XYZ file of C-alpha atoms in Angstrom:
590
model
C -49.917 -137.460 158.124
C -52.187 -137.878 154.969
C -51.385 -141.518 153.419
C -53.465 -140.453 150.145
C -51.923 -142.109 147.378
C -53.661 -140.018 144.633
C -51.084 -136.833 145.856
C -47.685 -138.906 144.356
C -49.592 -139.979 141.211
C -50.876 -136.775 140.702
C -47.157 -135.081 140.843
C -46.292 -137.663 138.485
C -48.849 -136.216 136.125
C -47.084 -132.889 135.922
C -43.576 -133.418 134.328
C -40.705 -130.248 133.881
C -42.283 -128.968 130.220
C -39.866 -129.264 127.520
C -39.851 -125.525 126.881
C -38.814 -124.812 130.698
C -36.220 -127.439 129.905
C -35.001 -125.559 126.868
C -35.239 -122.345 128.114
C -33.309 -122.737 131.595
C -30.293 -123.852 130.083
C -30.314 -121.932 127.134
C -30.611 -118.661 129.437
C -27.673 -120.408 131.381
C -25.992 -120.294 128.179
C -26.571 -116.990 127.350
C -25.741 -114.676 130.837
C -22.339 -117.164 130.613
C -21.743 -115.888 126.940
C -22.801 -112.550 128.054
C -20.341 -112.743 131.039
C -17.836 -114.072 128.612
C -18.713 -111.269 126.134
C -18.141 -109.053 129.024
C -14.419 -110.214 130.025
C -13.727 -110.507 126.391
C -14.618 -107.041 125.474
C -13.077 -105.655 128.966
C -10.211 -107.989 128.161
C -9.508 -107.265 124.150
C -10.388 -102.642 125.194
C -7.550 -103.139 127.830
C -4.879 -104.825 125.582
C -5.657 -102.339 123.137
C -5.420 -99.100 125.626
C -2.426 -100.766 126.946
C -0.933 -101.302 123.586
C -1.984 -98.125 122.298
C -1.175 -95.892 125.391
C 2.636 -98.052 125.438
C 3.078 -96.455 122.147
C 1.399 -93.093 122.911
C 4.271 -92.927 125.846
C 7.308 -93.893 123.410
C 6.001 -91.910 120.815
C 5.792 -89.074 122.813
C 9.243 -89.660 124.438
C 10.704 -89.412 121.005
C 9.001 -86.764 120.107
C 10.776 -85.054 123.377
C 13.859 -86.642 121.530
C 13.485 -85.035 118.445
C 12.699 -81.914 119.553
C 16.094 -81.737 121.591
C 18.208 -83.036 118.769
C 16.603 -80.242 116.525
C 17.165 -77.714 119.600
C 20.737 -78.520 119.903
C 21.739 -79.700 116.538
C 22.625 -76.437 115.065
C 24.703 -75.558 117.163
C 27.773 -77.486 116.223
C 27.734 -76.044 112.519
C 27.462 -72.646 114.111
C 30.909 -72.905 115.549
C 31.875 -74.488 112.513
C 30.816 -71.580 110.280
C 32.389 -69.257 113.127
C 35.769 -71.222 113.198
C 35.961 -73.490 110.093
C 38.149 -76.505 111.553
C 41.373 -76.390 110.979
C 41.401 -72.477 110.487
C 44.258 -70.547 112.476
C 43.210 -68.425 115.313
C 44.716 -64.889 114.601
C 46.889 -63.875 117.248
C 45.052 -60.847 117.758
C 41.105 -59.647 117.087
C 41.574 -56.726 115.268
C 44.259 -58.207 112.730
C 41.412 -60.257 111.107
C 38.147 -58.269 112.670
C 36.202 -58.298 109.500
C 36.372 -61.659 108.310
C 35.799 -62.300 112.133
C 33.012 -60.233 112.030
C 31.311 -61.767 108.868
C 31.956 -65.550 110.106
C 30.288 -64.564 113.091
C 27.533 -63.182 110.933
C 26.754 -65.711 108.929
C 26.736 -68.408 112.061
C 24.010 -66.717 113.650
C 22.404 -66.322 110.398
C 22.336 -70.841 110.023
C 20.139 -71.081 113.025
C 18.920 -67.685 114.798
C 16.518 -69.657 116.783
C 18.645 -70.396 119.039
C 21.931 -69.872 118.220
C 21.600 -66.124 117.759
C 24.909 -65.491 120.071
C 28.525 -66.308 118.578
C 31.332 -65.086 120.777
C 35.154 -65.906 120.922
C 38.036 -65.202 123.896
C 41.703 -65.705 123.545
C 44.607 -65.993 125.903
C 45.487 -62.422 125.518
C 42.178 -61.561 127.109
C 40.405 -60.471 123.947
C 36.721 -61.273 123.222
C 34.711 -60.725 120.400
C 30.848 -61.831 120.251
C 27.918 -61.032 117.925
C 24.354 -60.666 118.948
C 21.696 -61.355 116.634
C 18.346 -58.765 117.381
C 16.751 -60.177 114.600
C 17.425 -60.967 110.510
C 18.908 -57.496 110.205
C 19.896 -56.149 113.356
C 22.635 -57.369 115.902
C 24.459 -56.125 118.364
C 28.813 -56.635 118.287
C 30.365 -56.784 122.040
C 33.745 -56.500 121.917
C 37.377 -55.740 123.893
C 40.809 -55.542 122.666
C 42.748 -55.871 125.750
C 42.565 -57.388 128.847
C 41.970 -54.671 131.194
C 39.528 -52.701 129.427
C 36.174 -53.170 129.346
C 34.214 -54.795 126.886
C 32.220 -51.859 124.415
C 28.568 -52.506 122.591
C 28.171 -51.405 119.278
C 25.046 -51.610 117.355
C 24.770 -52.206 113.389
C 22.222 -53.962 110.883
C 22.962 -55.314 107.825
C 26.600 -57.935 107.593
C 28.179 -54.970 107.199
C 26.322 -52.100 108.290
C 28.067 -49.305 110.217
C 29.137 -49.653 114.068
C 27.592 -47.495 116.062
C 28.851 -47.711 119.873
C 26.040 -47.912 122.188
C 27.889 -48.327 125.617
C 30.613 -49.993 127.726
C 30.006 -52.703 130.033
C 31.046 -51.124 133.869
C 32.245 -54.933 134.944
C 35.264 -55.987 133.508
C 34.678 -59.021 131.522
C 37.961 -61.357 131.079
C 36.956 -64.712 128.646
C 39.817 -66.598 130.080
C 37.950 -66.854 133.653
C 34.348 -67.894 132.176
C 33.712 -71.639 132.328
C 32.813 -71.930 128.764
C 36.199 -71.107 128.284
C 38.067 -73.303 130.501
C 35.940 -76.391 129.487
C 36.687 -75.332 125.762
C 40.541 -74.921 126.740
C 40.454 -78.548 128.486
C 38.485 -80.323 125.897
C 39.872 -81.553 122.600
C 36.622 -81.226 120.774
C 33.532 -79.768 121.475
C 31.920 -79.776 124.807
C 28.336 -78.710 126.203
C 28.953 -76.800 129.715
C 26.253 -77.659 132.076
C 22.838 -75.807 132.073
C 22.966 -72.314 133.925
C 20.852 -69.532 134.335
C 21.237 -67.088 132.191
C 22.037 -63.789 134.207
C 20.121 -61.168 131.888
C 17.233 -63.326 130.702
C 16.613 -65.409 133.727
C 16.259 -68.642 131.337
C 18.285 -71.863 131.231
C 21.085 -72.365 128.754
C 23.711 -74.561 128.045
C 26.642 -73.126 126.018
C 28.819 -75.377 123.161
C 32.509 -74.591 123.071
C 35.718 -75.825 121.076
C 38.856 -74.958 121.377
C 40.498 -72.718 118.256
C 44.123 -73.358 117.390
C 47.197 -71.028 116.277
C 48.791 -71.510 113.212
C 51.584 -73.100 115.353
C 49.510 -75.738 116.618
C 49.821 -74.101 120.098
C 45.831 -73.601 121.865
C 44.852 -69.621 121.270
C 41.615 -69.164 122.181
C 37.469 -70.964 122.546
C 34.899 -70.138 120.034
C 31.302 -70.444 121.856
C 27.871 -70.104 121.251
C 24.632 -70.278 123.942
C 21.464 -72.468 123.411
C 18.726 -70.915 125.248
C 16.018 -73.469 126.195
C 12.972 -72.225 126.856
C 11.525 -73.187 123.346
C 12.400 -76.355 124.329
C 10.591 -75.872 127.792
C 7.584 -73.939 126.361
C 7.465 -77.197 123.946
C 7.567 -80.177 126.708
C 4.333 -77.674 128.440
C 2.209 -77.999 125.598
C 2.162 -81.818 124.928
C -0.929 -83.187 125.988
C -0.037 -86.719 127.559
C -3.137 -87.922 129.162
C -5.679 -85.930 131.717
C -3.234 -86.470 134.876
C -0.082 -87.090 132.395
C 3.665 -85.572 132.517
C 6.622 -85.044 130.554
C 9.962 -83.974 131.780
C 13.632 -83.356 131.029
C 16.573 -83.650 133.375
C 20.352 -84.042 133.476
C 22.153 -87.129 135.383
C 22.420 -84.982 138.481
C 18.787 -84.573 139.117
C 17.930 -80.842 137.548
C 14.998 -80.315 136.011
C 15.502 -79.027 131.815
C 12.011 -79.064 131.216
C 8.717 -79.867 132.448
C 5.189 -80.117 131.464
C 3.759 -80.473 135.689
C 6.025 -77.447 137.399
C 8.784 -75.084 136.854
C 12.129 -75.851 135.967
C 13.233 -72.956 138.599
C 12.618 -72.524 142.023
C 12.975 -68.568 143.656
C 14.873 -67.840 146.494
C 13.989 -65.603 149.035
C 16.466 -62.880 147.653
C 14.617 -62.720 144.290
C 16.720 -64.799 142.487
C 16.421 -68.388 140.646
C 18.590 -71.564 141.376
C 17.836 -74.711 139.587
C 15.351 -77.256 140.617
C 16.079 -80.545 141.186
C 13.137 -83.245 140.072
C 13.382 -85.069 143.164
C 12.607 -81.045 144.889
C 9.545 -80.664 142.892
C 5.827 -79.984 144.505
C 4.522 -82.557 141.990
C 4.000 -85.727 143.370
C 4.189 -88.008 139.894
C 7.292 -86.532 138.840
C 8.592 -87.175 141.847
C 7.415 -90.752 141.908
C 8.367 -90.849 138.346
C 11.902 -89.995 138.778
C 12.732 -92.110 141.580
C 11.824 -95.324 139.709
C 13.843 -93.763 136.857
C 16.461 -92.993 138.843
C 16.275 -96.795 139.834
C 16.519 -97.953 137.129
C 19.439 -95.853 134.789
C 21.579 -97.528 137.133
C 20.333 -101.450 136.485
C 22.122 -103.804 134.042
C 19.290 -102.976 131.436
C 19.130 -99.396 131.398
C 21.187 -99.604 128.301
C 18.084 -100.890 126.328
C 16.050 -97.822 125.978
C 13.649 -96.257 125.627
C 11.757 -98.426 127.547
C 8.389 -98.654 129.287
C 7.616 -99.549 133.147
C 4.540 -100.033 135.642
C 4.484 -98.809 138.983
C 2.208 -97.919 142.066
C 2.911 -95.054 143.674
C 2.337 -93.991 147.355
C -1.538 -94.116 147.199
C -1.582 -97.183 144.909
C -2.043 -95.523 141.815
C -0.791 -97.873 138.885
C 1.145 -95.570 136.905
C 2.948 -95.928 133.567
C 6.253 -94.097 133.126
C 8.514 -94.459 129.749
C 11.915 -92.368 129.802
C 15.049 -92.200 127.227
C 18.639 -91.311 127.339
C 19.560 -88.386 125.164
C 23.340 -88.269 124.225
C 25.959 -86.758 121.747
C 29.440 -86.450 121.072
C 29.352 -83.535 122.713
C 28.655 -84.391 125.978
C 25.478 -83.876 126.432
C 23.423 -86.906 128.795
C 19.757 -86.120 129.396
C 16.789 -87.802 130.177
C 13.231 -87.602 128.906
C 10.569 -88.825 131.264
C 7.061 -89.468 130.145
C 4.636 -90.497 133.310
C 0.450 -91.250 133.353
C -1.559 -92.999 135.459
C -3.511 -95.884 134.275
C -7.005 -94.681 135.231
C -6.534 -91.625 132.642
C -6.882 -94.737 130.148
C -8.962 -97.303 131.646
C -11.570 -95.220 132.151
C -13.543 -95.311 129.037
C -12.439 -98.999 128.902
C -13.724 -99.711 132.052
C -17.505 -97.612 131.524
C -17.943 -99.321 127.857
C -17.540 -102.866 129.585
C -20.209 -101.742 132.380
C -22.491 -100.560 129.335
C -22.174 -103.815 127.639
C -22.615 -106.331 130.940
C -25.936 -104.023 131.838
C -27.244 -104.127 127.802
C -26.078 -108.090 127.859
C -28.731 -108.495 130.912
C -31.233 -106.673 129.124
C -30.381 -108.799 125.884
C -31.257 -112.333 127.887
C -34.851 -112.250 126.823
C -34.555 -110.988 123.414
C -31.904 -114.079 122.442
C -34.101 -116.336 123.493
C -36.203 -115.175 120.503
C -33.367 -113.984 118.472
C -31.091 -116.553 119.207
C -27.697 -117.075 118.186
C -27.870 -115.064 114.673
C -27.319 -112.090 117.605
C -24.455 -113.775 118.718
C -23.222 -114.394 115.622
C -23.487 -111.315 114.770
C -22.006 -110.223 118.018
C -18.937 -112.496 118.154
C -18.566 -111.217 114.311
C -17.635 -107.590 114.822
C -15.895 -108.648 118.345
C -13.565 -110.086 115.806
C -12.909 -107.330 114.081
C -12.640 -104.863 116.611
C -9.555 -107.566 118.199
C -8.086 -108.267 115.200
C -8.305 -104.507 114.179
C -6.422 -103.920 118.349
C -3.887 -106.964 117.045
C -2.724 -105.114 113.786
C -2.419 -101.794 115.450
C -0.905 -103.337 118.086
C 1.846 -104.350 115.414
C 2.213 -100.907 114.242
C -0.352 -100.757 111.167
C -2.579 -97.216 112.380
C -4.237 -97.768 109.201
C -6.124 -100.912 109.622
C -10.321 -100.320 109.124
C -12.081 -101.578 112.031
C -15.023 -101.853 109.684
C -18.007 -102.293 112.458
C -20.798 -99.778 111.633
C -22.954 -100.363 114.658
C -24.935 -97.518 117.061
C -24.356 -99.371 120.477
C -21.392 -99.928 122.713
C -19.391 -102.016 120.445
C -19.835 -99.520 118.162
C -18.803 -96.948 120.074
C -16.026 -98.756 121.022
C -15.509 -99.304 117.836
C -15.598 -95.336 116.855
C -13.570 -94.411 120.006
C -10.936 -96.878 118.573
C -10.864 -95.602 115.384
C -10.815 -91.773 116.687
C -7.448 -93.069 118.533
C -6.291 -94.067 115.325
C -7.227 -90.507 113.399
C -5.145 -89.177 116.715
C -1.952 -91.398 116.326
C -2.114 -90.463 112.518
C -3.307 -86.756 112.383
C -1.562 -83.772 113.481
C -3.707 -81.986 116.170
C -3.037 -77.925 115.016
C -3.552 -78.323 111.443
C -5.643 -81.342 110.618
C -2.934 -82.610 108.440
C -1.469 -86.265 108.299
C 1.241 -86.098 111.262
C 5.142 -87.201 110.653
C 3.978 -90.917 111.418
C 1.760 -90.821 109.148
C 2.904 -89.629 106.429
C 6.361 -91.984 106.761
C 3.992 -95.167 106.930
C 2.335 -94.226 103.495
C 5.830 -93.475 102.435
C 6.751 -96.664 102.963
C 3.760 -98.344 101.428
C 4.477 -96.354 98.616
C 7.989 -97.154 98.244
C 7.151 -100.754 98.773
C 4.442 -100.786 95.952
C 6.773 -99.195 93.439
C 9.789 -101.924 94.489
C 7.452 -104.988 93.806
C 6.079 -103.338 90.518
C 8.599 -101.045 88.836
C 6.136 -100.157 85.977
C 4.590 -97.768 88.672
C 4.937 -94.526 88.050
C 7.993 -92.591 90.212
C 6.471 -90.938 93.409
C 8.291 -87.554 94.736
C 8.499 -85.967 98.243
C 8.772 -81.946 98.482
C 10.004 -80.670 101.988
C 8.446 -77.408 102.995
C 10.262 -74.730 105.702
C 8.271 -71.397 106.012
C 10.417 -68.130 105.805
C 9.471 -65.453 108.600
C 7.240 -67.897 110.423
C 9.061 -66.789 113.531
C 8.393 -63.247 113.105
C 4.528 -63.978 112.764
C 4.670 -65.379 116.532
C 6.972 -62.956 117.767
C 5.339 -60.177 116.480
C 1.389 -60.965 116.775
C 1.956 -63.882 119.429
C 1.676 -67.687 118.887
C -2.167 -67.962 118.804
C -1.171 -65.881 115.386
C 1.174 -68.210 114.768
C -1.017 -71.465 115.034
C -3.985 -69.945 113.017
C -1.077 -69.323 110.241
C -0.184 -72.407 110.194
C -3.528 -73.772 110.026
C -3.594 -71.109 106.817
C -0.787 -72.770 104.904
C -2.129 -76.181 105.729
C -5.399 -75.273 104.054
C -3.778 -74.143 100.905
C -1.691 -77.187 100.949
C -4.330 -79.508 101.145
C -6.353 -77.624 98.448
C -3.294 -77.288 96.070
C -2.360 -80.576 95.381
C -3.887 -83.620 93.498
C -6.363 -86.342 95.002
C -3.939 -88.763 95.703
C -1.360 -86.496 97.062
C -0.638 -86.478 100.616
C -0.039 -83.470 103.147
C 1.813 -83.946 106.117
C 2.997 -81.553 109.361
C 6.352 -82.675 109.879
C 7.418 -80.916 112.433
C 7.048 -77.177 113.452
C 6.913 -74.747 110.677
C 7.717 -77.627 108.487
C 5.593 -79.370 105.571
C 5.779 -82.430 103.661
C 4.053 -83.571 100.199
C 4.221 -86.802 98.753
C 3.511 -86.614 95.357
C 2.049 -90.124 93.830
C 2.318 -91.151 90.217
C 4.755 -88.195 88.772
C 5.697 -88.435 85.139
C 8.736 -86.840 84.877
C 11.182 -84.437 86.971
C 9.748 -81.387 85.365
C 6.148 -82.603 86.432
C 7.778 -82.292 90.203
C 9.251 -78.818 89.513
C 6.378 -77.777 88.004
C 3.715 -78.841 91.080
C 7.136 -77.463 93.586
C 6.609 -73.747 91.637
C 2.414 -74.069 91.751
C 3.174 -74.671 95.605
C 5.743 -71.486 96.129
C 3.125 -69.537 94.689
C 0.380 -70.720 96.828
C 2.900 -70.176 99.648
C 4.050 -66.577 98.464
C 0.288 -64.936 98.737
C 0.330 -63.035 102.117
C -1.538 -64.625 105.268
C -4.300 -63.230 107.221
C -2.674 -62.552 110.329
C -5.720 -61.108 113.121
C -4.326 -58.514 115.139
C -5.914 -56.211 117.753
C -6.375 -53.449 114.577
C -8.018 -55.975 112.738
C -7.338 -58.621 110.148
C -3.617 -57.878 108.243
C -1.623 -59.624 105.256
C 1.460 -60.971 106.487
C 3.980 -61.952 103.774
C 5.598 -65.609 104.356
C 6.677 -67.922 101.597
C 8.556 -71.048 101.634
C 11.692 -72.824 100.782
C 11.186 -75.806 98.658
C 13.349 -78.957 98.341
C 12.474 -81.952 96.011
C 13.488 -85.422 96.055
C 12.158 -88.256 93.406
C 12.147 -92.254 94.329
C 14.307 -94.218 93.076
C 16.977 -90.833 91.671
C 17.459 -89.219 94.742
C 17.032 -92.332 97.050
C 16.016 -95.736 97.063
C 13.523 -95.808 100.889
C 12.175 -93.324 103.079
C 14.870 -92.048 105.122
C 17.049 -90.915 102.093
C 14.309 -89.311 100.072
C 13.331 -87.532 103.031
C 17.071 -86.177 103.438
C 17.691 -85.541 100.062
C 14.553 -83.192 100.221
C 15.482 -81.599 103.517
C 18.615 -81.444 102.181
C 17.818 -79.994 98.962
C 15.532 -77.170 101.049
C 18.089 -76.082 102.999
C 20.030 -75.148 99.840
C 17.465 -73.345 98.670
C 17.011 -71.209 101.707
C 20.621 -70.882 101.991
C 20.562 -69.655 98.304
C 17.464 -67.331 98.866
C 19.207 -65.567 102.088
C 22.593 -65.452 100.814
C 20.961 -63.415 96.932
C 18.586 -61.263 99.433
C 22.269 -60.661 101.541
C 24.351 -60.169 98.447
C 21.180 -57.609 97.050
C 20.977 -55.615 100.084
């Protein structure tokens, strides 16, 4: 063993340098804020994909609300048109077939999509029901005593001449159909449960009410049948997430609708019999509806919608929001909305493992660049969370205001494209309903804390003959008309104007700093006129004009209503009279 004693003195003479010193812990420092950075940003993207996807699932549940209630809603003023309440039931059909006959009409004229089918049964065994074709042409079944059976007769026009077609060889009786039975039972109106329809092979569900003599005593149930595969062919097309479902069943179990399988299964005989979700080949919607089965039946199912994490049978974390849909009718449904949490997470997940790998690469450039990098950093970190915050509270419209080219930018840019998607309608580019009711709002706000602002308007849009245009060239005709009308909207109105989709073939304007009332009337005309020129429909001869036009309602803040909700009805409501006023001159001219 070497007793030198120059070997301690000379370690003695070579000290830890000050910049090893500094640099060791600094680097310390700076993988531990780069970890931190990393668990923040992974932390701050998943409360904001959670937040955001929690509202993409209610959002889309109501939309699967709203698109029922506007499915089903017509229906009751259709048997209201065809029996007026309080109206006497004549004892027989042909004593009052005419005005029966124009009633019936005229309901199937309100809403023809769906309620094209009006039909009425008595206790003598008479029935009388009207078939809507189309606008013009219908079809009148009908049988004037109880053994004979019931004869077709085709016409077009509200009065145009019968001309009998056929006679039905199976003898119809009303008084033994379900529809009429539940109408008999019921006091007011009542749904039947969904069937399938024997000639079309669809689902429907049929509203009845009973129909009074002048004595008081019951007569006879006025009906009419909701077909729903528009609301089917609806709940296929939304787009939830990659691996994402919606659904729509009744209390029992039956599927409605469904955007993951049929809502029919076939039977070996050729026919169809319902399909019950817990049935189906799809393994989330079975998942899906046992934990909503589950849970209908807790104390807190009352508080809907609502919105639940589960793992299904391979451990899959999935996220499921459902609703109860109800009326005084009688009507109890269910919308499910189901997606998994990787559909989600994903991006999330590959932007954090971008920004731990460029944090590493970062180590040796902050010790040059040093905390103004941070600083920097931390900065837009701040923004981006308090920019997940505010939209977390419902303000879509919040600027994120980072303008950077690496992953927190793009994270950045792939939050703010999910807030062009919560705001803009996908088909037409527009500003979608929730969009346009949030600048309503603001609007209405602004003009309540400053009344020297000028009045703002709103002008509700419904397109005449829009169905025609997808029945007759097919819906891909259909969307690229719609994208037509949008463009001329959005060209036709002033820079601070906005144009909304509302919903279907319907528009809405809001018209910022109007004048007067004639100013509004005057930009509602400029607007019919735009809508009047015929659209370029493409069809397999080529490129054709398709005549549309629209019906028009106005409503001006503070006249016509003092927030959002009654402006907006005021307008619809104020459309629908001119429609009604356009059809019934076009009626009364033919």
């Amino acid at each position: 063993m070497s007793t030198d004693p120059a070997i301690p003195a000379a370690r003695a003479s070579h000290p830890l340098s000050l910049k090893l010193v500094l640099i060791v812990p600094y680097v310390i420092l700076v993988i531990a804020l780069a970890v931190a950075v990393g668990t923040l940003s992974y932390s701050a993207g998943s409360r904001a994909v959670y937040t955001v996807s929690e509202h993409l699932l209610l959002e889309t549940v109501g939309r699967i609300a709203q698109a029922v209630d506007r499915h089903i809603i017509g229906s009751g003023a259709v048997l209201e048109s065809a029996f007026p309440d309080g109206m006497p039931a004549p004892t027989a059909i042909e004593s009052e077939f005419h005005d029966l006959r124009t009633r019936f009409w005229i309901a199937t004229s309100l809403h023809i999509d769906p309620n094209n089918y009006v039909y009425y049964g008595n206790e003598a065994g008479q029935g009388l029901g009207l078939y809507r074709h189309s606008l013009q042409d219908a079809e009148l079944r009908m049988k004037l005593k109880s053994d004979e059976h019931r004869a077709i007769y085709r016409f077009s026009g509200i009065d145009g001449p019968l001309q009998f077609e056929r006679r039905e060889t199976k003898l119809f009786d009303p008084r033994t159909r379900p529809w009429y039975q539940d109408g008999k039972r019921v006091t007011g109106h009542t749904w039947t449960s969904v069937y399938i329809d024997f000639g079309t092979r669809e689902l429907v569900a049929t509203r009845a009410r009973r129909v009074l003599a002048a004595s008081g005593a019951f007569e006879g149930v006025v009906a009419t049948d909701v077909s729903l595969r528009a609301l089917n062919d609806f709940v296929g097309r939304l787009e939830v997430s990659p691996n994402g479902i919606a659904f729509i069943i009744e209390q029992d179990g039956n599927l409605i609708a469904s955007s993951a399988s049929p809502n029919m299964a076939s039977l070996p005989d050729g026919g169809s019999a319902r399909l019950k979700a817990a049935d189906s080949d799809h393994t989330l919607l079975r998942a899906a509806y046992r934990l909503v089965q589950d849970r209908l039946g807790a104390p807190e199912a009352t508080a809907l919608p609502r919105v639940m994490t589960f793992s299904d049978e391979a451990g899959q974390e999935i996220h499921v929001a459902f609703d109860r849909i109800r009326d005084t009718a009688g009507i109890d449904w269910i919308t499910v909305v189901a997606m998994p949490t990787s559909d989600f997470m994903a991006g999330v997940t590959e932007n954090v493992t971008r920004t731990v790998m460029l944090a590493a690469v970062a180590v040796a450039l902050a010790i040059v660049i040093g905390l103004r990098i941070l600083g920097w950093v931390a900065g837009d970190l701040r923004r981006i969370s308090e920019a997940v915050r505010r939209v977390g509270a419902g303000d879509f419209d919040v600027p994120v205001g980072v303008d950077r080219s690496d992953e927190i930018g793009q994270l950045a840019r792939s939050f703010e494209a999910m807030q062009t998607q919560l705001r803009t309608d996908k088909l037409t580019g527009l500003a979608n309903r929730e969009a346009f009711l949030q600048q309503l709002n603001k609007r209405i706000d602004l003009a309540r804390k400053d009344r020297r602002n000028a009045r703002l308007a709103v002008l509700f849009i419904d397109l005449n003959r829009f169905k025609a245009i997808n029945d007759t060239y097919g819906h891909d005709a259909g969307d690229l008309a719609l994208q037509e009308v949008a463009e001329r909207l959005r060209i036709n109105v002033r820079g601070g104007d906005l144009v909304a989709r509302y919903a279907g073939d319907e528009f809405v304007i809001l018209l910022d700093q109007v004048a007067s009332r004639e100013a509004v009337v005057h930009i509602r005309r400029q607007i019919e006129e735009v809508l009047c020129q015929p659209l370029q429909v493409i069809t397999p001869e080529g490129q054709e004009g398709v005549g549309t036009g629209g019906a028009i309602g106005q409503a001006i803040f503070p006249e016509d209503g003092d927030n959002a909700d009654d402006l907006l009805k005021a307008a619809d409501r104020a459309m629908y009279e001119h429609k009604f006023a356009g059809r019934k001159s076009s009626l009364t001219g033919s």
